[in-house]
Short mmCIF file of C-alpha atoms in Angstrom, two decimals:
data_model
loop_
_atom_site.label_atom_id
_atom_site.label_comp_id
_atom_site.label_asym_id
_atom_site.label_seq_id
_atom_site.Cartn_x
_atom_site.Cartn_y
_atom_site.Cartn_z
CA MET S 1 10.64 -19.90 -6.33
CA PRO S 2 12.89 -17.21 -7.57
CA ARG S 3 15.83 -16.46 -5.28
CA LEU S 4 14.81 -12.65 -5.13
CA ILE S 5 11.78 -14.00 -3.02
CA TYR S 6 14.31 -14.97 -0.11
CA ALA S 7 15.85 -11.33 -0.20
CA ALA S 8 12.28 -10.12 0.05
CA LEU S 9 11.51 -11.94 3.13
CA LEU S 10 14.94 -10.88 4.79
CA GLY S 11 14.43 -7.21 3.99
CA LEU S 12 10.67 -7.15 5.26
CA GLY S 13 11.84 -8.94 8.48
CA LEU S 14 14.53 -6.09 9.01
CA ILE S 15 11.92 -3.44 8.02
CA TRP S 16 9.19 -4.54 10.32
CA GLY S 17 11.53 -5.39 12.98
CA GLY S 18 13.07 -1.84 12.73
CA SER S 19 9.38 -0.40 12.90
CA PHE S 20 9.46 -0.93 16.68
CA TYR S 21 12.69 1.02 17.04
CA PHE S 22 10.93 3.88 14.71
CA ILE S 23 8.17 4.05 17.09
CA LYS S 24 9.86 4.17 20.05
CA MET S 25 11.98 7.13 18.88
CA LEU S 26 9.04 8.85 17.58
CA LEU S 27 7.18 8.87 20.95
CA HIS S 28 9.40 11.45 22.27
CA ASP S 29 7.56 13.96 20.12
CA PHE S 30 4.43 12.40 18.95
CA GLY S 31 1.31 10.65 20.58
CA PRO S 32 0.34 7.02 19.55
CA TRP S 33 -2.65 8.17 17.38
CA SER S 34 -0.30 10.64 15.65
CA ILE S 35 2.31 7.97 14.81
CA ALA S 36 -0.29 5.90 13.50
CA PHE S 37 -1.51 8.75 11.25
CA LEU S 38 1.91 9.46 9.87
CA ARG S 39 2.60 5.88 9.26
CA SER S 40 -0.54 5.52 7.39
CA GLY S 41 -0.32 8.69 5.45
CA PHE S 42 3.35 8.35 4.20
CA GLY S 43 2.53 4.41 3.44
CA LEU S 44 -0.30 5.68 1.29
CA LEU S 45 1.75 8.37 -0.55
CA VAL S 46 4.09 5.50 -1.52
CA VAL S 47 1.46 3.28 -2.65
CA LEU S 48 -0.28 6.03 -4.64
CA VAL S 49 3.08 6.93 -6.51
CA ILE S 50 3.53 3.10 -7.30
CA MET S 51 -0.07 2.63 -8.58
CA THR S 52 0.26 5.72 -10.65
CA VAL S 53 3.71 4.85 -12.11
CA PHE S 54 2.77 1.41 -13.02
CA LYS S 55 -0.83 2.37 -14.08
CA LYS S 56 -2.75 0.37 -11.58
CA PRO S 57 -6.33 1.00 -11.48
CA PHE S 58 -7.49 2.70 -8.33
CA GLY S 59 -11.18 1.45 -8.81
CA PHE S 60 -12.51 4.14 -6.21
CA ARG S 61 -15.94 3.40 -6.94
CA ALA S 62 -15.66 -0.30 -6.82
CA ILE S 63 -14.47 -0.47 -3.34
CA PRO S 64 -16.96 -1.03 -0.66
CA TRP S 65 -15.78 1.72 1.79
CA LEU S 66 -17.75 0.77 4.73
CA ALA S 67 -16.32 -2.73 4.88
CA MET S 68 -12.90 -1.09 4.04
CA PHE S 69 -13.15 1.57 6.97
CA ILE S 70 -14.27 -1.34 9.48
CA MET S 71 -11.32 -3.54 8.37
CA ALA S 72 -8.84 -0.60 8.56
CA LEU S 73 -10.05 0.72 11.91
CA ILE S 74 -9.76 -2.82 13.40
CA ASN S 75 -6.79 -4.31 11.49
CA THR S 76 -4.59 -1.19 11.14
CA ALA S 77 -5.45 2.11 12.98
CA VAL S 78 -6.21 0.67 16.21
CA PRO S 79 -3.38 -1.81 16.57
CA TRP S 80 -0.76 0.64 15.32
CA THR S 81 -1.84 3.13 17.94
CA LEU S 82 -1.96 0.52 20.71
CA ILE S 83 1.60 -0.63 19.98
CA GLY S 84 2.72 3.01 20.24
CA PHE S 85 0.78 3.14 23.64
CA SER S 86 2.59 0.11 24.69
CA GLU S 87 5.93 1.12 23.69
CA GLN S 88 5.58 4.07 26.08
CA ARG S 89 5.94 1.48 28.85
CA LEU S 90 7.74 -1.43 27.52
CA THR S 91 10.97 -1.91 25.48
CA SER S 92 10.53 -2.14 21.55
CA SER S 93 12.20 -5.56 21.89
CA LEU S 94 9.61 -6.92 24.38
CA ALA S 95 6.77 -5.24 22.37
CA SER S 96 8.06 -7.10 19.19
CA ILE S 97 8.11 -10.47 20.93
CA LEU S 98 4.67 -10.11 22.10
CA ASN S 99 3.49 -9.06 18.54
CA ALA S 100 4.46 -12.55 17.56
CA THR S 101 1.60 -13.98 19.34
CA THR S 102 -0.69 -12.56 16.58
CA PRO S 103 -1.29 -16.00 14.77
CA VAL S 104 -2.07 -17.55 17.93
CA TRP S 105 -4.83 -14.92 18.73
CA THR S 106 -6.11 -15.29 15.26
CA ILE S 107 -6.83 -19.05 15.60
CA VAL S 108 -8.35 -18.26 19.19
CA VAL S 109 -10.63 -15.52 17.79
CA GLY S 110 -11.46 -17.79 14.70
CA ILE S 111 -12.41 -20.69 17.14
CA ALA S 112 -14.36 -18.62 19.76
CA PHE S 113 -16.12 -15.96 17.74
CA PHE S 114 -16.21 -17.27 13.96
CA GLY S 115 -17.04 -20.80 14.26
CA ASN S 116 -13.67 -22.10 12.93
CA LYS S 117 -12.85 -25.74 13.82
CA SER S 118 -9.88 -26.46 16.09
CA ASN S 119 -7.46 -29.68 15.97
CA ARG S 120 -5.00 -31.02 18.42
CA MET S 121 -1.99 -29.50 17.12
CA GLN S 122 -3.49 -26.19 17.40
CA TRP S 123 -4.27 -26.48 21.14
CA ILE S 124 -0.46 -27.89 21.73
CA GLY S 125 0.78 -24.84 20.11
CA LEU S 126 -1.68 -22.38 22.03
CA ALA S 127 -0.22 -24.11 25.18
CA THR S 128 3.30 -24.05 24.01
CA ALA S 129 2.97 -20.29 23.18
CA THR S 130 1.50 -19.54 26.71
CA ILE S 131 4.34 -21.19 28.30
CA GLY S 132 6.77 -19.04 26.21
CA VAL S 133 5.04 -15.78 27.30
CA VAL S 134 5.28 -16.76 31.05
CA ILE S 135 8.92 -17.30 30.66
CA LEU S 136 9.41 -14.18 28.62
CA LEU S 137 7.82 -11.97 31.14
CA GLY S 138 9.80 -13.80 34.01
CA ILE S 139 6.57 -14.55 35.90
CA ARG S 140 7.29 -16.49 39.04
CA PRO S 141 6.28 -16.14 42.73
CA GLY S 142 7.03 -12.68 44.07
CA THR S 143 7.86 -11.19 40.72
CA LEU S 144 4.38 -11.04 39.15
CA LEU S 145 4.34 -7.18 39.02
CA SER S 146 7.92 -6.92 37.76
CA PHE S 147 6.72 -5.81 34.27
CA ASP S 148 4.30 -2.95 33.28
CA GLY S 149 1.07 -4.44 33.12
CA ILE S 150 -0.75 -1.66 31.29
CA GLY S 151 1.93 -1.88 28.42
CA LEU S 152 1.48 -5.80 28.34
CA ILE S 153 -2.44 -5.44 28.26
CA GLY S 154 -1.97 -2.66 25.60
CA MET S 155 0.31 -4.99 23.48
CA LEU S 156 -1.89 -8.21 23.71
CA CYS S 157 -4.85 -6.00 23.01
CA ALA S 158 -3.03 -4.89 19.57
CA THR S 159 -2.63 -8.36 18.64
CA PHE S 160 -5.99 -9.11 19.36
CA SER S 161 -7.00 -6.58 17.27
CA TYR S 162 -4.98 -7.85 14.39
CA ALA S 163 -6.63 -11.38 15.02
CA VAL S 164 -10.09 -9.97 14.77
CA GLY S 165 -9.34 -7.74 11.82
CA SER S 166 -7.91 -10.82 9.91
CA GLN S 167 -11.04 -12.90 10.63
CA LEU S 168 -13.06 -9.95 9.40
CA SER S 169 -11.34 -9.36 6.43
CA LYS S 170 -12.19 -12.75 5.19
CA ARG S 171 -15.66 -12.23 5.56
CA LEU S 172 -16.04 -8.45 4.59
CA SER S 173 -17.01 -8.02 0.71
CA LEU S 174 -13.58 -7.14 -0.51
CA ARG S 175 -13.30 -10.05 -3.18
CA GLY S 176 -12.66 -8.79 -6.59
CA LEU S 177 -10.18 -6.19 -5.57
CA THR S 178 -6.56 -6.24 -6.64
CA MET S 179 -3.74 -6.33 -3.83
CA TYR S 180 -3.02 -2.74 -4.65
CA GLN S 181 -6.56 -1.49 -4.41
CA ILE S 182 -6.79 -3.24 -0.92
CA THR S 183 -3.58 -1.77 0.01
CA TYR S 184 -4.50 1.69 -1.07
CA GLY S 185 -7.96 1.62 0.63
CA THR S 186 -6.67 0.27 3.74
CA LEU S 187 -4.12 2.90 4.16
CA LEU S 188 -6.62 5.58 2.92
CA SER S 189 -9.13 4.54 5.56
CA SER S 190 -6.50 4.29 8.31
CA THR S 191 -5.07 7.75 7.41
CA VAL S 192 -8.43 9.13 7.74
CA THR S 193 -9.49 7.44 11.04
CA SER S 194 -6.29 7.82 12.75
CA GLY S 195 -5.87 11.49 11.72
CA ILE S 196 -9.36 12.38 13.16
CA PHE S 197 -8.23 11.06 16.57
CA ALA S 198 -4.58 12.53 16.38
CA PHE S 199 -5.79 15.94 15.62
CA SER S 200 -8.70 15.91 18.27
CA THR S 201 -6.62 14.55 21.06
CA GLU S 202 -2.98 14.93 20.52
CA SER S 203 -0.49 17.65 18.91
CA ILE S 204 1.43 17.47 15.60
CA THR S 205 3.65 20.55 15.51
CA TRP S 206 5.66 21.56 12.40
CA PRO S 207 8.97 21.74 14.36
CA HIS S 208 8.59 18.20 15.54
CA LEU S 209 7.49 17.09 12.04
CA THR S 210 10.38 18.67 10.25
CA SER S 211 12.99 18.04 12.99
CA MET S 212 15.96 16.06 11.41
CA ASP S 213 15.84 13.50 14.40
CA ASN S 214 12.44 12.65 13.56
CA VAL S 215 12.33 12.75 9.40
CA PRO S 216 14.16 9.54 9.04
CA MET S 217 12.16 7.89 11.62
CA ILE S 218 8.91 9.03 9.92
CA LEU S 219 10.17 8.00 6.43
CA GLY S 220 11.09 4.73 7.94
CA LEU S 221 8.01 3.83 9.49
CA GLY S 222 5.60 5.16 6.88
CA MET S 223 7.08 5.01 3.42
CA PHE S 224 9.18 1.73 4.18
CA GLY S 225 7.27 -0.01 7.22
CA SER S 226 3.99 0.47 5.68
CA GLY S 227 4.24 1.34 2.01
CA PHE S 228 7.06 -0.80 0.44
CA ALA S 229 6.28 -3.42 3.39
CA TYR S 230 3.10 -4.02 1.83
CA ILE S 231 4.62 -4.23 -1.79
CA LEU S 232 7.11 -6.92 -0.58
CA PHE S 233 4.49 -8.99 1.50
CA TYR S 234 2.33 -9.35 -1.49
CA TYR S 235 5.19 -10.01 -3.93
CA MET S 236 6.07 -13.01 -1.76
CA VAL S 237 2.50 -14.14 -1.83
CA GLU S 238 2.27 -13.65 -5.62
CA LYS S 239 5.70 -15.42 -6.35
CA GLY S 240 5.90 -17.89 -3.49
CA SER S 241 2.72 -18.62 -1.13
CA ALA S 242 0.93 -17.01 1.69
CA GLU S 243 2.63 -19.61 4.01
CA PHE S 244 6.18 -18.47 2.74
CA ALA S 245 5.15 -14.79 3.12
CA SER S 246 3.79 -15.74 6.76
CA MET S 247 7.27 -16.72 7.92
CA VAL S 248 8.15 -13.00 8.20
CA THR S 249 6.51 -13.53 11.55
CA TYR S 250 9.49 -15.75 12.89
CA LEU S 251 11.88 -12.92 11.66
CA VAL S 252 10.45 -9.80 13.12
CA PRO S 253 10.95 -10.40 16.75
CA CYS S 254 14.59 -11.67 15.97
CA THR S 255 15.46 -8.52 13.84
CA ALA S 256 13.81 -6.18 16.54
CA LEU S 257 15.92 -7.49 19.38
CA ILE S 258 18.82 -6.67 17.28
CA TRP S 259 17.63 -3.16 16.39
CA GLY S 260 16.56 -2.44 20.10
CA SER S 261 19.82 -3.78 21.22
CA THR S 262 22.42 -2.08 18.79
CA LEU S 263 20.35 1.45 18.64
CA LEU S 264 18.48 1.77 21.81
CA GLY S 265 20.87 -0.30 24.07
CA GLU S 266 18.00 -2.51 25.51
CA PRO S 267 19.29 -5.43 27.31
CA ILE S 268 18.71 -8.75 25.91
CA LYS S 269 17.88 -11.23 28.82
CA TRP S 270 18.12 -14.91 28.55
CA ASN S 271 14.49 -15.58 29.44
CA MET S 272 13.51 -13.20 26.39
CA LEU S 273 15.42 -15.66 24.20
CA VAL S 274 14.20 -18.63 25.68
CA GLY S 275 10.66 -17.22 25.67
CA LEU S 276 10.92 -16.03 22.09
CA VAL S 277 12.02 -19.44 20.95
CA ILE S 278 9.24 -21.26 22.64
CA ILE S 279 6.53 -18.55 21.51
CA LEU S 280 7.52 -18.91 17.89
CA GLY S 281 7.50 -22.78 18.28
CA GLY S 282 4.16 -22.51 19.40
CA VAL S 283 3.15 -20.27 16.88
CA PHE S 284 4.50 -22.73 14.26
CA LEU S 285 2.50 -25.64 15.65
CA ALA S 286 -0.71 -23.82 16.25
CA SER S 287 -0.52 -22.37 12.69
CA ARG S 288 -0.07 -25.81 10.86
CA LYS S 289 -3.14 -26.83 9.12
CA PRO S 290 -4.25 -30.36 8.19
CA ARG S 291 -3.58 -31.27 4.55
CA SER S 292 -6.86 -30.83 3.57
CA GLY S 293 -7.41 -27.44 5.10
CA ASN S 294 -7.14 -24.09 3.57
CA ALA S 295 -3.90 -22.12 3.22
CA LEU S 296 -2.83 -19.29 5.57
CA ARG S 297 -4.30 -16.09 4.33
CA PRO S 298 -1.89 -13.21 4.04
CA GLN S 299 -3.74 -11.05 6.64
CA GLU S 300 -3.00 -13.76 9.43
CA ALA S 301 0.63 -12.88 9.07
CA ARG S 302 0.73 -9.49 10.81
CA SER S 303 3.76 -7.49 12.36
CA SER S 304 4.10 -4.12 13.65
#
């Protein structure tokens, strides 16, 4: 594999880890749906520019838009909104660590609802990740209510939504589309759906939109966290493999801890570090496939 692919992996880990910081800062002036809308819209703008510059076909009529909207709603708009909702109650560091349970949820959803077969290593990984979550949250007698339960449930619902979307994306009629067309269709669909909810339930004001405190966060989350991030991810899939690209799952919570600590002053407690290591170990075990199994698809490695 080319050396540049390792730089892409590190860059993507930093970008997606920073996304939790961007969301946390934008919540001062925007609601969760509005943040999802801005993120989708600016990410879409980047992808449109790249496709135009490199003369990539849009194939508007070739895209099955009903399937695309369903996937974008479940796999992008809803989880992005739920992450914003959860970060109103949780630190960005804690949210990023909980986000690392996405691959485990993907396996659970596949087994429970899509008829996927399980193996012993997956169950060991699931049990390990569960222990990691318990340690992370510091759950013990007398402290069960020491964390915000609504924020926790919201974050787990976001990762569950990612998991359902990953499984659906394998079954919806999106075959034959290029990675650019899938990214463009996903972000366009997410922009429309999240925009409808944002403008009907929340307020996006011009002063907040143009505030010099918010502009860098919007550009960082939308253009980098959604636009360039997709390009980096699929570059790693193309030049390396889906398995290699999925390694970003392990980097994101680590970089998010650094972002949250240095920029937001969020404390890093010992149980967070221990829980993170155990969760990622469980994810690694649960994500391992038998040698005869299929490779991990790109959609199974999701971040913020």
